[in-house]
């Protein structure tokens, strides 16, 4: 492919990284709001249509849309890994927000400070570790195997959201990053409901490789901070209106 053809292919893509990040954020908020609040409201849990013999509720529709978030965040993490100036600082930032988000996660999920599972930032951090190990030790089989065993073992111990499947999915996306279409078809198989995550891979294939409008540390950190903050807000609303 010539440089001109390659440029034309990139320009034919519609979505920047900032647009993908915004979609990931909005679908995550919809998913978590539905899980925390809407499932307790009859209007959203009462079927409004029947499709092929199955009753469909707004709660199910919103949760279905929400499944788009995780694959997008995984893809964006890989893009961040490839373009960051310091991969060590990038990983440290994920780890810090994993710890910061844990109490809001516990409150939102369980109503107290103790919960058997950990938040998705831990999954993203472990996925980043798996990618780093593969990227740096793929020619050293011993270090590669031991390193990945440690990371996958930690994912089982921590029981972070999406678990070992989530970590494996991120590593798969990284390995297959030059074949987006194929990785989309295979990537759907990592999830219990492949159809629900298919829209995420459609969006990924529309990515144009450009950063977009989210620039500067303020906006970048805002997308991190929203995660623990929105869980605290949902917990407070649940406590006030539903008695948890």
Coordinates of C-alpha atoms in Angstrom, one line a residue:
X1 CA 0.0 0.0 0.0
X2 CA 1.4 3.4 -1.0
X3 CA 1.6 6.3 1.5
X4 CA -1.3 8.0 -0.4
X5 CA -3.5 5.0 -0.2
X6 CA -2.7 4.6 3.5
X7 CA -3.6 8.2 4.1
X8 CA -6.9 7.8 2.3
X9 CA -7.7 4.7 4.4
X10 CA -7.0 6.6 7.6
X11 CA -9.1 9.6 6.5
X12 CA -12.0 7.2 5.7
X13 CA -12.2 6.4 9.4
X14 CA -14.6 8.5 11.4
X15 CA -13.7 8.2 15.0
X16 CA -10.8 9.7 17.0
X17 CA -9.5 8.3 20.2
X18 CA -11.3 11.0 22.1
X19 CA -14.7 10.0 20.5
X20 CA -14.1 6.4 21.5
X21 CA -13.2 7.4 25.0
X22 CA -16.4 9.5 25.3
X23 CA -18.5 6.6 24.0
X24 CA -16.8 4.2 26.4
X25 CA -17.5 6.6 29.3
X26 CA -21.2 7.2 28.4
X27 CA -21.9 3.5 27.9
X28 CA -20.2 2.6 31.2
X29 CA -22.3 5.2 33.0
X30 CA -25.5 3.9 31.4
X31 CA -24.5 0.3 32.4
X32 CA -23.7 1.2 36.0
X33 CA -26.7 3.4 36.4
X34 CA -29.0 0.6 35.1
X35 CA -27.4 -1.9 37.4
X36 CA -27.5 0.3 40.5
X37 CA -30.8 2.1 40.0
X38 CA -33.0 1.2 37.1
X39 CA -33.4 -2.5 38.0
X40 CA -35.3 -1.3 41.1
X41 CA -37.8 0.6 39.1
X42 CA -40.8 -1.3 37.6
X43 CA -41.0 0.8 34.5
X44 CA -37.5 -0.3 33.4
X45 CA -38.0 -4.0 34.3
X46 CA -41.4 -4.4 32.7
X47 CA -41.3 -5.8 29.2
X48 CA -42.2 -3.3 26.5
X49 CA -41.8 -5.6 23.5
X50 CA -41.5 -9.3 22.6
X51 CA -38.8 -10.3 20.2
X52 CA -38.7 -13.9 18.9
X53 CA -40.5 -15.1 22.0
X54 CA -38.4 -13.2 24.4
X55 CA -39.7 -10.3 26.6
X56 CA -37.5 -7.3 26.4
X57 CA -37.2 -4.6 29.1
X58 CA -35.5 -1.2 29.0
X59 CA -33.2 -2.5 31.7
X60 CA -32.0 -5.2 29.4
X61 CA -31.5 -2.8 26.5
X62 CA -29.4 -0.4 28.6
X63 CA -27.3 -3.2 30.0
X64 CA -26.8 -4.5 26.5
X65 CA -25.6 -1.1 25.3
X66 CA -23.4 -0.9 28.4
X67 CA -21.4 -4.0 27.3
X68 CA -19.8 -1.8 24.7
X69 CA -17.7 0.0 27.4
X70 CA -15.1 -2.7 28.4
X71 CA -13.8 -3.7 25.0
X72 CA -13.4 0.0 24.1
X73 CA -11.5 0.7 27.3
X74 CA -9.2 -2.2 26.6
X75 CA -8.5 -1.0 23.1
X76 CA -7.8 2.5 24.4
X77 CA -5.5 1.2 27.0
X78 CA -3.4 -0.5 24.3
X79 CA -3.4 2.8 22.3
X80 CA -2.2 4.5 25.5
X81 CA 0.5 1.9 26.0
X82 CA 1.8 2.3 22.5
X83 CA 1.9 6.1 22.5
X84 CA 2.7 7.1 26.1
X85 CA 6.0 8.7 26.9
X86 CA 6.5 6.6 30.0
X87 CA 4.9 3.2 30.2
X88 CA 6.0 2.9 33.8
X89 CA 4.2 6.1 34.8
X90 CA 1.1 5.0 32.8
X91 CA 1.0 1.7 34.8
X92 CA 1.6 3.5 38.1
X93 CA -1.4 5.8 37.3
X94 CA -3.6 2.9 36.7
X95 CA -2.5 1.2 39.9
X96 CA -3.1 4.4 41.9
X97 CA -6.6 4.8 40.6
X98 CA -7.3 1.1 41.2
X99 CA -6.6 1.8 44.9
X100 CA -8.6 5.1 44.9
X101 CA -11.6 3.4 43.3
X102 CA -11.8 0.4 45.6
X103 CA -13.8 1.9 48.4
X104 CA -16.4 3.6 46.0
X105 CA -16.5 0.2 44.2
X106 CA -17.2 -1.7 47.4
X107 CA -19.9 0.8 48.5
X108 CA -21.6 0.7 45.1
X109 CA -21.5 -3.1 44.8
X110 CA -22.0 -4.2 48.4
X111 CA -23.0 -1.2 50.5
X112 CA -19.9 -1.5 52.8
X113 CA -16.2 -1.3 52.7
X114 CA -15.6 -5.0 52.0
X115 CA -16.3 -6.9 48.8
X116 CA -14.9 -10.1 47.5
X117 CA -14.2 -8.7 44.0
X118 CA -12.1 -5.7 42.9
X119 CA -12.8 -2.9 40.5
X120 CA -12.0 -2.9 36.8
X121 CA -9.0 -0.6 37.2
X122 CA -7.2 -3.6 38.7
X123 CA -8.1 -5.6 35.6
X124 CA -6.8 -2.9 33.3
X125 CA -3.6 -2.6 35.3
X126 CA -3.0 -6.4 35.2
X127 CA -3.8 -6.4 31.5
X128 CA -1.2 -3.6 31.0
X129 CA 1.3 -5.7 32.9
X130 CA 0.6 -8.8 30.7
X131 CA 1.1 -6.6 27.6
X132 CA 4.3 -5.2 29.0
X133 CA 5.7 -8.7 29.7
X134 CA 4.8 -10.0 26.3
X135 CA 6.2 -7.0 24.5
X136 CA 9.5 -7.1 26.3
X137 CA 10.1 -10.8 26.9
X138 CA 8.4 -12.6 23.9
X139 CA 11.9 -13.7 22.8
X140 CA 12.7 -15.1 26.2
X141 CA 10.2 -17.9 26.7
X142 CA 11.1 -18.6 30.3
X143 CA 10.6 -15.0 31.5
X144 CA 7.5 -14.7 29.3
X145 CA 5.8 -17.8 30.7
X146 CA 6.7 -17.1 34.4
X147 CA 5.7 -13.4 34.0
X148 CA 2.3 -14.2 32.5
X149 CA 1.6 -16.9 35.0
X150 CA 2.2 -14.4 37.8
X151 CA -0.1 -11.8 36.2
X152 CA -2.9 -14.3 35.5
X153 CA -2.5 -15.8 39.0
X154 CA -2.9 -12.3 40.5
X155 CA -6.1 -11.8 38.5
X156 CA -7.5 -15.0 40.0
X157 CA -6.5 -14.0 43.5
X158 CA -7.8 -10.5 43.3
X159 CA -11.0 -11.5 41.5
X160 CA -11.0 -8.1 39.7
X161 CA -14.0 -7.3 37.4
X162 CA -13.9 -9.4 34.2
X163 CA -11.2 -11.5 35.9
X164 CA -8.7 -13.6 34.0
X165 CA -10.8 -13.4 30.9
X166 CA -10.4 -9.6 30.9
X167 CA -6.6 -9.8 31.2
X168 CA -6.4 -12.4 28.5
X169 CA -8.7 -10.4 26.3
X170 CA -6.4 -7.3 26.5
X171 CA -3.3 -9.4 25.7
X172 CA -5.1 -10.9 22.7
X173 CA -6.1 -7.5 21.4
X174 CA -2.5 -6.3 21.7
X175 CA -1.1 -9.3 19.9
X176 CA -3.8 -9.0 17.2
X177 CA -3.7 -5.1 17.0
X178 CA -2.7 -5.1 13.3
X179 CA -5.7 -7.2 12.3
X180 CA -8.6 -5.3 13.8
X181 CA -11.3 -7.0 11.8
X182 CA -10.1 -10.5 12.6
X183 CA -9.5 -9.6 16.3
X184 CA -13.1 -8.3 16.4
X185 CA -14.6 -11.6 15.2
X186 CA -12.4 -13.7 17.6
X187 CA -12.6 -11.2 20.4
X188 CA -16.3 -11.5 20.7
X189 CA -15.8 -15.1 21.8
X190 CA -14.2 -14.0 25.0
X191 CA -17.6 -12.8 26.3
X192 CA -20.7 -14.7 27.5
X193 CA -22.9 -12.7 25.1
X194 CA -20.8 -12.1 22.0
X195 CA -23.5 -10.1 20.2
X196 CA -23.6 -7.5 23.0
X197 CA -19.9 -6.6 22.5
X198 CA -19.9 -6.7 18.7
X199 CA -20.8 -2.9 18.4
X200 CA -17.6 -2.1 20.3
X201 CA -15.5 -3.8 17.6
X202 CA -17.4 -2.0 14.9
X203 CA -16.5 1.3 16.6
X204 CA -12.8 0.2 17.0
X205 CA -12.6 -0.5 13.2
X206 CA -13.8 3.1 12.6
X207 CA -10.8 4.5 14.7
X208 CA -8.7 6.8 12.6
X209 CA -5.6 6.7 14.8
X210 CA -5.9 10.4 15.8
X211 CA -6.0 11.6 19.4
X212 CA -8.9 14.0 19.0
X213 CA -10.2 16.8 21.3
X214 CA -9.2 15.3 24.7
X215 CA -5.8 17.0 25.4
X216 CA -4.0 18.2 28.4
X217 CA -3.7 16.7 31.9
X218 CA -7.0 18.2 33.2
X219 CA -9.2 16.4 30.7
X220 CA -7.1 13.2 30.8
X221 CA -7.4 12.9 34.6
X222 CA -11.0 13.9 34.5
X223 CA -11.8 10.6 32.7
X224 CA -10.0 8.7 35.5
X225 CA -11.7 10.6 38.3
X226 CA -15.2 10.1 36.9
X227 CA -14.9 6.4 37.6
X228 CA -14.7 6.5 41.4
X229 CA -16.9 9.6 41.7
X230 CA -19.8 8.2 39.7
X231 CA -19.8 5.1 41.9
X232 CA -20.0 7.2 45.0
X233 CA -22.9 9.2 43.5
X234 CA -24.8 6.0 42.6
X235 CA -24.2 4.6 46.1
X236 CA -25.6 7.8 47.7
X237 CA -28.7 7.7 45.5
X238 CA -29.3 4.1 46.2
X239 CA -29.0 4.7 49.9
X240 CA -31.3 7.6 49.9
X241 CA -34.1 6.4 47.6
X242 CA -33.9 2.6 47.8
X243 CA -32.4 2.0 51.3
X244 CA -29.5 0.4 49.5

